[in-house]
Tab-separated table of N, CA and C in Angstrom:
chain	number	residue	atom	x	y	z
I	6	MET	N	4.049	-7.172	-27.045
I	6	MET	CA	5.003	-6.953	-25.995
I	6	MET	C	6.212	-7.828	-26.291
I	7	GLU	N	7.394	-7.246	-26.179
I	7	GLU	CA	8.619	-7.985	-26.421
I	7	GLU	C	9.380	-8.164	-25.129
I	8	GLU	N	10.074	-9.268	-25.035
I	8	GLU	CA	10.878	-9.550	-23.853
I	8	GLU	C	12.295	-9.081	-24.110
I	9	VAL	N	12.862	-8.391	-23.131
I	9	VAL	CA	14.254	-7.991	-23.232
I	9	VAL	C	15.080	-9.222	-22.939
I	10	SER	N	15.884	-9.634	-23.901
I	10	SER	CA	16.658	-10.854	-23.689
I	10	SER	C	17.916	-10.539	-22.902
I	11	SER	N	18.236	-11.410	-21.985
I	11	SER	CA	19.484	-11.268	-21.255
I	11	SER	C	20.463	-12.269	-21.844
I	12	SER	N	21.737	-11.988	-21.704
I	12	SER	CA	22.742	-12.820	-22.355
I	12	SER	C	22.729	-14.246	-21.843
I	13	SER	N	22.377	-14.433	-20.571
I	13	SER	CA	22.272	-15.794	-20.043
I	13	SER	C	21.463	-15.775	-18.767
I	14	LYS	N	21.000	-16.966	-18.359
I	14	LYS	CA	20.231	-17.073	-17.124
I	14	LYS	C	21.090	-16.728	-15.915
I	15	SER	N	22.398	-16.848	-16.047
I	15	SER	CA	23.281	-16.639	-14.903
I	15	SER	C	23.270	-15.202	-14.398
I	16	ASN	N	22.704	-14.263	-15.170
I	16	ASN	CA	22.625	-12.878	-14.717
I	16	ASN	C	21.572	-12.695	-13.631
I	17	LEU	N	20.682	-13.658	-13.484
I	17	LEU	CA	19.610	-13.567	-12.494
I	17	LEU	C	20.005	-14.314	-11.231
I	18	THR	N	19.554	-13.781	-10.089
I	18	THR	CA	19.728	-14.530	-8.849
I	18	THR	C	18.760	-15.710	-8.874
I	19	ASN	N	18.942	-16.659	-7.964
I	19	ASN	CA	18.022	-17.803	-7.894
I	19	ASN	C	16.591	-17.334	-7.676
I	20	GLU	N	16.412	-16.356	-6.784
I	20	GLU	CA	15.067	-15.858	-6.488
I	20	GLU	C	14.462	-15.167	-7.710
I	21	GLU	N	15.265	-14.392	-8.426
I	21	GLU	CA	14.769	-13.732	-9.631
I	21	GLU	C	14.369	-14.759	-10.690
I	22	GLN	N	15.158	-15.820	-10.828
I	22	GLN	CA	14.843	-16.861	-11.805
I	22	GLN	C	13.565	-17.604	-11.414
I	23	GLU	N	13.384	-17.881	-10.105
I	23	GLU	CA	12.149	-18.525	-9.635
I	23	GLU	C	10.940	-17.669	-9.975
I	24	CYS	N	11.069	-16.373	-9.749
I	24	CYS	CA	9.966	-15.453	-10.014
I	24	CYS	C	9.659	-15.411	-11.513
I	25	LYS	N	10.688	-15.352	-12.324
I	25	LYS	CA	10.506	-15.334	-13.776
I	25	LYS	C	9.848	-16.631	-14.253
I	26	ASP	N	10.306	-17.765	-13.728
I	26	ASP	CA	9.720	-19.061	-14.095
I	26	ASP	C	8.258	-19.143	-13.664
I	27	HIS	N	7.960	-18.617	-12.471
I	27	HIS	CA	6.582	-18.598	-11.967
I	27	HIS	C	5.693	-17.814	-12.929
I	28	PHE	N	6.162	-16.640	-13.333
I	28	PHE	CA	5.382	-15.816	-14.255
I	28	PHE	C	5.133	-16.566	-15.559
I	29	LYS	N	6.183	-17.139	-16.125
I	29	LYS	CA	6.050	-17.838	-17.410
I	29	LYS	C	5.078	-19.015	-17.318
I	30	SER	N	5.065	-19.705	-16.187
I	30	SER	CA	4.228	-20.905	-16.074
I	30	SER	C	2.798	-20.620	-15.616
I	31	THR	N	2.523	-19.426	-15.089
I	31	THR	CA	1.183	-19.180	-14.547
I	31	THR	C	0.405	-18.073	-15.238
I	32	HIS	N	1.029	-17.238	-16.055
I	32	HIS	CA	0.267	-16.140	-16.661
I	32	HIS	C	-0.524	-16.633	-17.872
I	33	PHE	N	-1.627	-15.951	-18.136
I	33	PHE	CA	-2.442	-16.254	-19.311
I	33	PHE	C	-3.298	-15.045	-19.632
I	34	ARG	N	-3.933	-15.069	-20.773
I	34	ARG	CA	-4.871	-14.004	-21.150
I	34	ARG	C	-6.287	-14.500	-20.925
I	35	ASP	N	-7.112	-13.629	-20.364
I	35	ASP	CA	-8.501	-14.014	-20.143
I	35	ASP	C	-9.308	-13.817	-21.427
I	36	SER	N	-10.609	-14.048	-21.338
I	36	SER	CA	-11.471	-13.985	-22.524
I	36	SER	C	-11.540	-12.585	-23.128
I	37	GLU	N	-11.163	-11.566	-22.341
I	37	GLU	CA	-11.177	-10.193	-22.848
I	37	GLU	C	-9.794	-9.725	-23.288
I	38	GLY	N	-8.825	-10.644	-23.276
I	38	GLY	CA	-7.482	-10.304	-23.740
I	38	GLY	C	-6.559	-9.717	-22.686
I	39	ARG	N	-7.048	-9.611	-21.445
I	39	ARG	CA	-6.209	-9.068	-20.374
I	39	ARG	C	-5.325	-10.167	-19.813
I	40	TYR	N	-4.126	-9.778	-19.406
I	40	TYR	CA	-3.239	-10.734	-18.761
I	40	TYR	C	-3.703	-11.002	-17.338
I	41	VAL	N	-3.636	-12.254	-16.936
I	41	VAL	CA	-3.909	-12.661	-15.565
I	41	VAL	C	-2.607	-13.250	-15.043
I	42	VAL	N	-2.149	-12.718	-13.925
I	42	VAL	CA	-0.876	-13.145	-13.352
I	42	VAL	C	-1.097	-13.520	-11.895
I	43	ARG	N	-0.653	-14.695	-11.495
I	43	ARG	CA	-0.759	-15.117	-10.095
I	43	ARG	C	0.355	-14.457	-9.302
I	44	LEU	N	0.055	-14.098	-8.077
I	44	LEU	CA	1.083	-13.503	-7.224
I	44	LEU	C	2.200	-14.510	-6.975
I	45	PRO	N	3.440	-14.067	-7.048
I	45	PRO	CA	4.583	-14.983	-6.876
I	45	PRO	C	4.986	-15.128	-5.406
I	46	PHE	N	4.310	-15.998	-4.691
I	46	PHE	CA	4.625	-16.201	-3.278
I	46	PHE	C	5.923	-16.985	-3.133
I	47	ARG	N	6.765	-16.538	-2.213
I	47	ARG	CA	7.999	-17.277	-1.917
I	47	ARG	C	7.906	-17.962	-0.566
I	48	LYS	N	6.905	-17.566	0.222
I	48	LYS	CA	6.633	-18.187	1.518
I	48	LYS	C	5.142	-18.455	1.605
I	49	SER	N	4.755	-19.318	2.526
I	49	SER	CA	3.350	-19.674	2.698
I	49	SER	C	2.539	-18.475	3.183
I	50	THR	N	1.341	-18.321	2.636
I	50	THR	CA	0.452	-17.247	3.081
I	50	THR	C	-0.056	-17.488	4.499
I	51	GLU	N	0.100	-18.712	4.991
I	51	GLU	CA	-0.308	-19.006	6.367
I	51	GLU	C	0.553	-18.249	7.376
I	52	LEU	N	1.703	-17.742	6.948
I	52	LEU	CA	2.576	-16.960	7.826
I	52	LEU	C	2.045	-15.553	8.067
I	53	LEU	N	1.051	-15.134	7.296
I	53	LEU	CA	0.595	-13.750	7.356
I	53	LEU	C	-0.107	-13.371	8.655
I	54	GLY	N	-0.836	-14.258	9.259
I	54	GLY	CA	-1.598	-13.879	10.447
I	54	GLY	C	-2.843	-13.098	10.063
I	55	ASP	N	-3.405	-12.372	11.031
I	55	ASP	CA	-4.652	-11.631	10.817
I	55	ASP	C	-4.358	-10.247	10.247
I	56	SER	N	-5.036	-9.896	9.172
I	56	SER	CA	-4.865	-8.574	8.562
I	56	SER	C	-6.136	-7.733	8.658
I	57	LYS	N	-7.238	-8.352	9.046
I	57	LYS	CA	-8.524	-7.656	9.038
I	57	LYS	C	-8.562	-6.496	10.031
I	58	ALA	N	-8.089	-6.718	11.244
I	58	ALA	CA	-8.156	-5.676	12.273
I	58	ALA	C	-7.378	-4.432	11.843
I	59	LYS	N	-6.191	-4.624	11.298
I	59	LYS	CA	-5.364	-3.491	10.858
I	59	LYS	C	-6.022	-2.777	9.683
I	60	ALA	N	-6.566	-3.535	8.744
I	60	ALA	CA	-7.229	-2.933	7.585
I	60	ALA	C	-8.433	-2.101	8.029
I	61	LEU	N	-9.184	-2.600	9.002
I	61	LEU	CA	-10.331	-1.844	9.514
I	61	LEU	C	-9.888	-0.573	10.231
I	62	ARG	N	-8.783	-0.656	10.991
I	62	ARG	CA	-8.252	0.547	11.655
I	62	ARG	C	-7.833	1.597	10.631
I	63	MET	N	-7.254	1.158	9.530
I	63	MET	CA	-6.821	2.094	8.496
I	63	MET	C	-8.000	2.624	7.679
I	64	LEU	N	-9.102	1.889	7.657
I	64	LEU	CA	-10.295	2.307	6.931
I	64	LEU	C	-11.056	3.402	7.680
I	65	SER	N	-10.975	3.398	8.984
I	65	SER	CA	-11.746	4.329	9.807
I	65	SER	C	-11.530	5.806	9.437
I	66	PRO	N	-10.286	6.289	9.307
I	66	PRO	CA	-10.107	7.700	8.918
I	66	PRO	C	-10.664	8.011	7.526
I	67	LEU	N	-10.598	7.041	6.637
I	67	LEU	CA	-11.131	7.237	5.292
I	67	LEU	C	-12.649	7.417	5.344
I	68	LEU	N	-13.311	6.601	6.149
I	68	LEU	CA	-14.765	6.724	6.283
I	68	LEU	C	-15.151	8.068	6.891
I	69	LYS	N	-14.328	8.578	7.807
I	69	LYS	CA	-14.591	9.911	8.382
I	69	LYS	C	-14.459	10.994	7.318
I	70	LYS	N	-13.471	10.857	6.429
I	70	LYS	CA	-13.309	11.824	5.338
I	70	LYS	C	-14.527	11.811	4.423
I	71	PHE	N	-15.083	10.627	4.201
I	71	PHE	CA	-16.253	10.510	3.333
I	71	PHE	C	-17.426	11.329	3.863
I	72	GLN	N	-17.546	11.457	5.181
I	72	GLN	CA	-18.655	12.198	5.783
I	72	GLN	C	-18.610	13.678	5.422
I	73	THR	N	-17.413	14.196	5.171
I	73	THR	CA	-17.284	15.618	4.857
I	73	THR	C	-16.945	15.877	3.391
I	74	ASP	N	-16.645	14.837	2.642
I	74	ASP	CA	-16.249	15.008	1.240
I	74	ASP	C	-16.974	13.983	0.366
I	75	SER	N	-18.164	14.357	-0.078
I	75	SER	CA	-18.978	13.424	-0.868
I	75	SER	C	-18.361	13.145	-2.239
I	76	ILE	N	-17.574	14.082	-2.766
I	76	ILE	CA	-16.923	13.863	-4.061
I	76	ILE	C	-15.864	12.774	-3.930
I	77	LEU	N	-15.093	12.821	-2.844
I	77	LEU	CA	-14.104	11.774	-2.583
I	77	LEU	C	-14.802	10.427	-2.417
I	78	GLN	N	-15.884	10.413	-1.662
I	78	GLN	CA	-16.622	9.163	-1.444
I	78	GLN	C	-17.120	8.587	-2.766
I	79	GLN	N	-17.658	9.439	-3.623
I	79	GLN	CA	-18.170	8.976	-4.910
I	79	GLN	C	-17.035	8.433	-5.781
I	80	ALA	N	-15.911	9.140	-5.845
I	80	ALA	CA	-14.772	8.693	-6.662
I	80	ALA	C	-14.213	7.382	-6.133
I	81	TYR	N	-14.121	7.268	-4.819
I	81	TYR	CA	-13.576	6.055	-4.202
I	81	TYR	C	-14.504	4.866	-4.441
I	82	THR	N	-15.797	5.096	-4.297
I	82	THR	CA	-16.787	4.046	-4.526
I	82	THR	C	-16.740	3.570	-5.974
I	83	MET	N	-16.596	4.507	-6.902
I	83	MET	CA	-16.493	4.141	-8.317
I	83	MET	C	-15.230	3.316	-8.568
I	84	PHE	N	-14.129	3.715	-7.947
I	84	PHE	CA	-12.880	2.978	-8.112
I	84	PHE	C	-13.022	1.545	-7.602
I	85	LEU	N	-13.574	1.390	-6.401
I	85	LEU	CA	-13.727	0.055	-5.823
I	85	LEU	C	-14.682	-0.805	-6.647
I	86	SER	N	-15.737	-0.207	-7.157
I	86	SER	CA	-16.672	-0.953	-8.016
I	86	SER	C	-15.971	-1.422	-9.287
I	87	TYR	N	-15.150	-0.552	-9.846
I	87	TYR	CA	-14.392	-0.909	-11.048
I	87	TYR	C	-13.437	-2.064	-10.747
I	88	TYR	N	-12.739	-2.001	-9.624
I	88	TYR	CA	-11.825	-3.083	-9.242
I	88	TYR	C	-12.577	-4.394	-9.059
I	89	GLU	N	-13.777	-4.301	-8.519
I	89	GLU	CA	-14.578	-5.513	-8.318
I	89	GLU	C	-15.014	-6.102	-9.660
I	90	THR	N	-15.385	-5.245	-10.618
I	90	THR	CA	-15.781	-5.762	-11.935
I	90	THR	C	-14.604	-6.422	-12.652
I	91	LEU	N	-13.391	-5.982	-12.359
I	91	LEU	CA	-12.193	-6.595	-12.949
I	91	LEU	C	-11.767	-7.859	-12.211
I	92	ASN	N	-12.477	-8.186	-11.133
I	92	ASN	CA	-12.132	-9.323	-10.262
I	92	ASN	C	-10.774	-9.157	-9.589
I	93	HIS	N	-10.382	-7.916	-9.356
I	93	HIS	CA	-9.149	-7.648	-8.616
I	93	HIS	C	-9.388	-7.759	-7.118
I	94	MET	N	-10.645	-7.710	-6.743
I	94	MET	CA	-11.024	-7.919	-5.347
I	94	MET	C	-12.390	-8.582	-5.335
I	95	LEU	N	-12.661	-9.251	-4.233
I	95	LEU	CA	-13.921	-9.970	-4.097
I	95	LEU	C	-14.547	-9.652	-2.753
I	96	PRO	N	-15.876	-9.546	-2.705
I	96	PRO	CA	-16.516	-9.404	-1.396
I	96	PRO	C	-16.345	-10.705	-0.617
I	97	VAL	N	-16.181	-10.582	0.682
I	97	VAL	CA	-15.989	-11.765	1.523
I	97	VAL	C	-17.322	-12.140	2.140
I	98	ASP	N	-17.743	-13.366	1.902
I	98	ASP	CA	-18.948	-13.902	2.513
I	98	ASP	C	-18.586	-14.255	3.955
I	99	LYS	N	-19.184	-13.556	4.916
I	99	LYS	CA	-18.809	-13.749	6.325
I	99	LYS	C	-18.953	-15.194	6.785
I	100	SER	N	-19.925	-15.903	6.237
I	100	SER	CA	-20.098	-17.299	6.643
I	100	SER	C	-19.014	-18.190	6.043
I	101	ASN	N	-18.333	-17.686	5.026
I	101	ASN	CA	-17.307	-18.457	4.336
I	101	ASN	C	-15.902	-17.909	4.595
I	102	GLU	N	-15.817	-16.893	5.444
I	102	GLU	CA	-14.538	-16.227	5.697
I	102	GLU	C	-13.558	-17.213	6.324
I	103	SER	N	-12.406	-17.326	5.711
I	103	SER	CA	-11.408	-18.258	6.244
I	103	SER	C	-10.304	-17.490	6.939
I	104	LYS	N	-9.550	-18.205	7.746
I	104	LYS	CA	-8.436	-17.552	8.426
I	104	LYS	C	-7.321	-17.214	7.444
I	105	HIS	N	-7.442	-17.693	6.198
I	105	HIS	CA	-6.429	-17.408	5.188
I	105	HIS	C	-6.819	-16.234	4.291
I	106	SER	N	-7.902	-15.543	4.637
I	106	SER	CA	-8.263	-14.345	3.884
I	106	SER	C	-7.250	-13.257	4.207
I	107	TYR	N	-6.957	-12.419	3.224
I	107	TYR	CA	-6.039	-11.305	3.458
I	107	TYR	C	-6.740	-10.022	3.056
I	108	TYR	N	-6.722	-9.049	3.946
I	108	TYR	CA	-7.343	-7.753	3.709
I	108	TYR	C	-6.225	-6.757	3.442
I	109	LEU	N	-6.198	-6.202	2.240
I	109	LEU	CA	-5.139	-5.292	1.830
I	109	LEU	C	-5.545	-3.858	2.152
I	110	PRO	N	-4.875	-3.236	3.123
I	110	PRO	CA	-5.214	-1.854	3.475
I	110	PRO	C	-4.960	-0.909	2.295
I	111	HIS	N	-5.761	0.138	2.220
I	111	HIS	CA	-5.607	1.115	1.138
I	111	HIS	C	-6.080	2.477	1.607
I	112	HIS	N	-5.637	3.494	0.897
I	112	HIS	CA	-6.085	4.856	1.162
I	112	HIS	C	-6.018	5.635	-0.144
I	113	GLY	N	-6.678	6.761	-0.169
I	113	GLY	CA	-6.708	7.566	-1.384
I	113	GLY	C	-5.779	8.757	-1.298
I	114	VAL	N	-5.177	9.087	-2.425
I	114	VAL	CA	-4.357	10.287	-2.547
I	114	VAL	C	-5.020	11.149	-3.614
I	115	ILE	N	-5.318	12.383	-3.252
I	115	ILE	CA	-5.983	13.306	-4.167
I	115	ILE	C	-4.956	14.271	-4.742
I	116	ARG	N	-4.964	14.392	-6.061
I	116	ARG	CA	-4.136	15.395	-6.736
I	116	ARG	C	-5.071	16.283	-7.532
I	117	GLU	N	-5.379	17.430	-6.971
I	117	GLU	CA	-6.310	18.355	-7.621
I	117	GLU	C	-5.801	18.809	-8.980
I	118	SER	N	-4.478	18.878	-9.149
I	118	SER	CA	-3.901	19.374	-10.399
I	118	SER	C	-3.969	18.358	-11.534
I	119	SER	N	-4.295	17.116	-11.229
I	119	SER	CA	-4.334	16.076	-12.259
I	119	SER	C	-5.504	16.297	-13.208
I	120	VAL	N	-5.219	16.206	-14.486
I	120	VAL	CA	-6.257	16.387	-15.495
I	120	VAL	C	-7.076	15.113	-15.658
I	121	SER	N	-6.406	13.961	-15.632
I	121	SER	CA	-7.103	12.708	-15.905
I	121	SER	C	-7.709	12.070	-14.664
I	122	THR	N	-6.899	11.815	-13.645
I	122	THR	CA	-7.379	11.106	-12.464
I	122	THR	C	-6.972	11.853	-11.206
I	123	LYS	N	-7.940	12.438	-10.547
I	123	LYS	CA	-7.636	13.180	-9.325
I	123	LYS	C	-7.411	12.253	-8.134
I	124	LEU	N	-8.062	11.091	-8.151
I	124	LEU	CA	-7.929	10.123	-7.062
I	124	LEU	C	-7.006	8.990	-7.485
I	125	ARG	N	-6.034	8.716	-6.650
I	125	ARG	CA	-5.177	7.540	-6.843
I	125	ARG	C	-5.279	6.731	-5.565
I	126	VAL	N	-5.683	5.480	-5.685
I	126	VAL	CA	-5.803	4.613	-4.518
I	126	VAL	C	-4.480	3.879	-4.345
I	127	VAL	N	-3.941	3.960	-3.129
I	127	VAL	CA	-2.652	3.351	-2.812
I	127	VAL	C	-2.905	2.140	-1.924
I	128	PHE	N	-2.418	0.983	-2.356
I	128	PHE	CA	-2.547	-0.252	-1.585
I	128	PHE	C	-1.269	-0.454	-0.789
I	129	ASN	N	-1.417	-0.784	0.488
I	129	ASN	CA	-0.270	-0.866	1.385
I	129	ASN	C	0.090	-2.315	1.692
I	130	ALA	N	0.885	-2.915	0.825
I	130	ALA	CA	1.319	-4.303	1.025
I	130	ALA	C	2.450	-4.400	2.043
I	131	LEU	N	2.919	-3.255	2.564
I	131	LEU	CA	3.928	-3.249	3.629
I	131	LEU	C	3.294	-3.267	5.017
I	132	SER	N	1.977	-3.124	5.079
I	132	SER	CA	1.277	-3.109	6.360
I	132	SER	C	1.467	-4.443	7.081
I	133	LEU	N	1.888	-4.358	8.339
I	133	LEU	CA	2.152	-5.569	9.119
I	133	LEU	C	0.856	-6.166	9.656
I	134	THR	N	0.782	-7.481	9.646
I	134	THR	CA	-0.372	-8.195	10.187
I	134	THR	C	-0.167	-8.413	11.685
I	135	SER	N	-1.044	-9.190	12.284
I	135	SER	CA	-1.000	-9.441	13.733
I	135	SER	C	0.283	-10.131	14.181
I	136	VAL	N	0.981	-10.793	13.263
I	136	VAL	CA	2.217	-11.499	13.625
I	136	VAL	C	3.460	-10.765	13.122
I	137	GLY	N	3.284	-9.523	12.676
I	137	GLY	CA	4.423	-8.719	12.251
I	137	GLY	C	4.968	-9.054	10.874
I	138	VAL	N	4.145	-9.686	10.028
I	138	VAL	CA	4.557	-10.052	8.672
I	138	VAL	C	3.665	-9.293	7.689
I	139	SER	N	4.250	-8.776	6.626
I	139	SER	CA	3.469	-8.064	5.610
I	139	SER	C	3.277	-8.942	4.379
I	140	LEU	N	2.366	-8.534	3.516
I	140	LEU	CA	2.171	-9.253	2.257
I	140	LEU	C	3.467	-9.240	1.447
I	141	ASN	N	4.155	-8.103	1.432
I	141	ASN	CA	5.421	-8.028	0.700
I	141	ASN	C	6.452	-9.013	1.232
I	142	ASP	N	6.380	-9.334	2.524
I	142	ASP	CA	7.340	-10.271	3.122
I	142	ASP	C	7.224	-11.681	2.553
I	143	VAL	N	6.049	-12.062	2.071
I	143	VAL	CA	5.859	-13.427	1.566
I	143	VAL	C	5.864	-13.504	0.038
I	144	LEU	N	6.053	-12.361	-0.618
I	144	LEU	CA	6.097	-12.327	-2.079
I	144	LEU	C	7.531	-12.237	-2.584
I	145	HIS	N	7.774	-12.817	-3.747
I	145	HIS	CA	9.058	-12.611	-4.426
I	145	HIS	C	9.164	-11.138	-4.805
I	146	ASN	N	10.364	-10.625	-4.776
I	146	ASN	CA	10.589	-9.256	-5.235
I	146	ASN	C	10.653	-9.189	-6.749
I	147	GLY	N	11.120	-10.240	-7.370
I	147	GLY	CA	11.257	-10.254	-8.819
I	147	GLY	C	12.558	-9.625	-9.255
I	148	GLU	N	12.738	-9.596	-10.542
I	148	GLU	CA	13.966	-9.073	-11.129
I	148	GLU	C	14.001	-7.556	-11.019
I	149	ASN	N	15.177	-7.012	-10.807
I	149	ASN	CA	15.361	-5.569	-10.802
I	149	ASN	C	15.509	-5.120	-12.253
I	150	PHE	N	14.427	-4.606	-12.831
I	150	PHE	CA	14.444	-4.242	-14.242
I	150	PHE	C	15.205	-2.955	-14.506
I	151	LYS	N	15.494	-2.190	-13.474
I	151	LYS	CA	16.225	-0.936	-13.667
I	151	LYS	C	17.559	-1.175	-14.348
I	152	GLN	N	18.191	-2.301	-14.046
I	152	GLN	CA	19.494	-2.574	-14.640
I	152	GLN	C	19.397	-2.806	-16.143
I	153	ASN	N	18.210	-3.087	-16.650
I	153	ASN	CA	18.038	-3.350	-18.079
I	153	ASN	C	17.771	-2.092	-18.902
I	154	PHE	N	17.531	-0.965	-18.235
I	154	PHE	CA	17.251	0.265	-18.957
I	154	PHE	C	18.548	0.981	-19.303
I	155	LEU	N	18.566	1.560	-20.480
I	155	LEU	CA	19.721	2.357	-20.882
I	155	LEU	C	19.431	3.810	-20.582
I	156	MET	N	20.409	4.493	-20.028
I	156	MET	CA	20.258	5.919	-19.742
I	156	MET	C	20.946	6.708	-20.851
I	157	PHE	N	20.280	7.724	-21.367
I	157	PHE	CA	20.887	8.570	-22.393
I	157	PHE	C	21.096	9.949	-21.841
């Protein structure tokens, strides 16, 4: 992987530079060669409030769909198991559950016409918590890479 060089650091906003510096100082490759990147928080996660109730409300319609669509349930279960094996998510031990846990709402989008993957799971980081703050609200946006692409 090559980095697109910019002519100078001054092309980045302060927030973009903070995000870039965060990435450079925290990313690494794991034992299997995959990159591990820490989320670039710009505000404290303590500002998030409770996300569990909203995530459970959003899960309810999905569970109802599973009752009538066993193929969707099987595909979704396989996806979640795969994410767990990658350590992208962890089961929460109820006795160890902290008020700083964050539950990321998600839903499935089915594309019957897709040859490779009919199910795409969409994670909703814009979902507001009990205090009206979303996960996206506390994360850096990062650099706008669109400006670095050339259009032909």
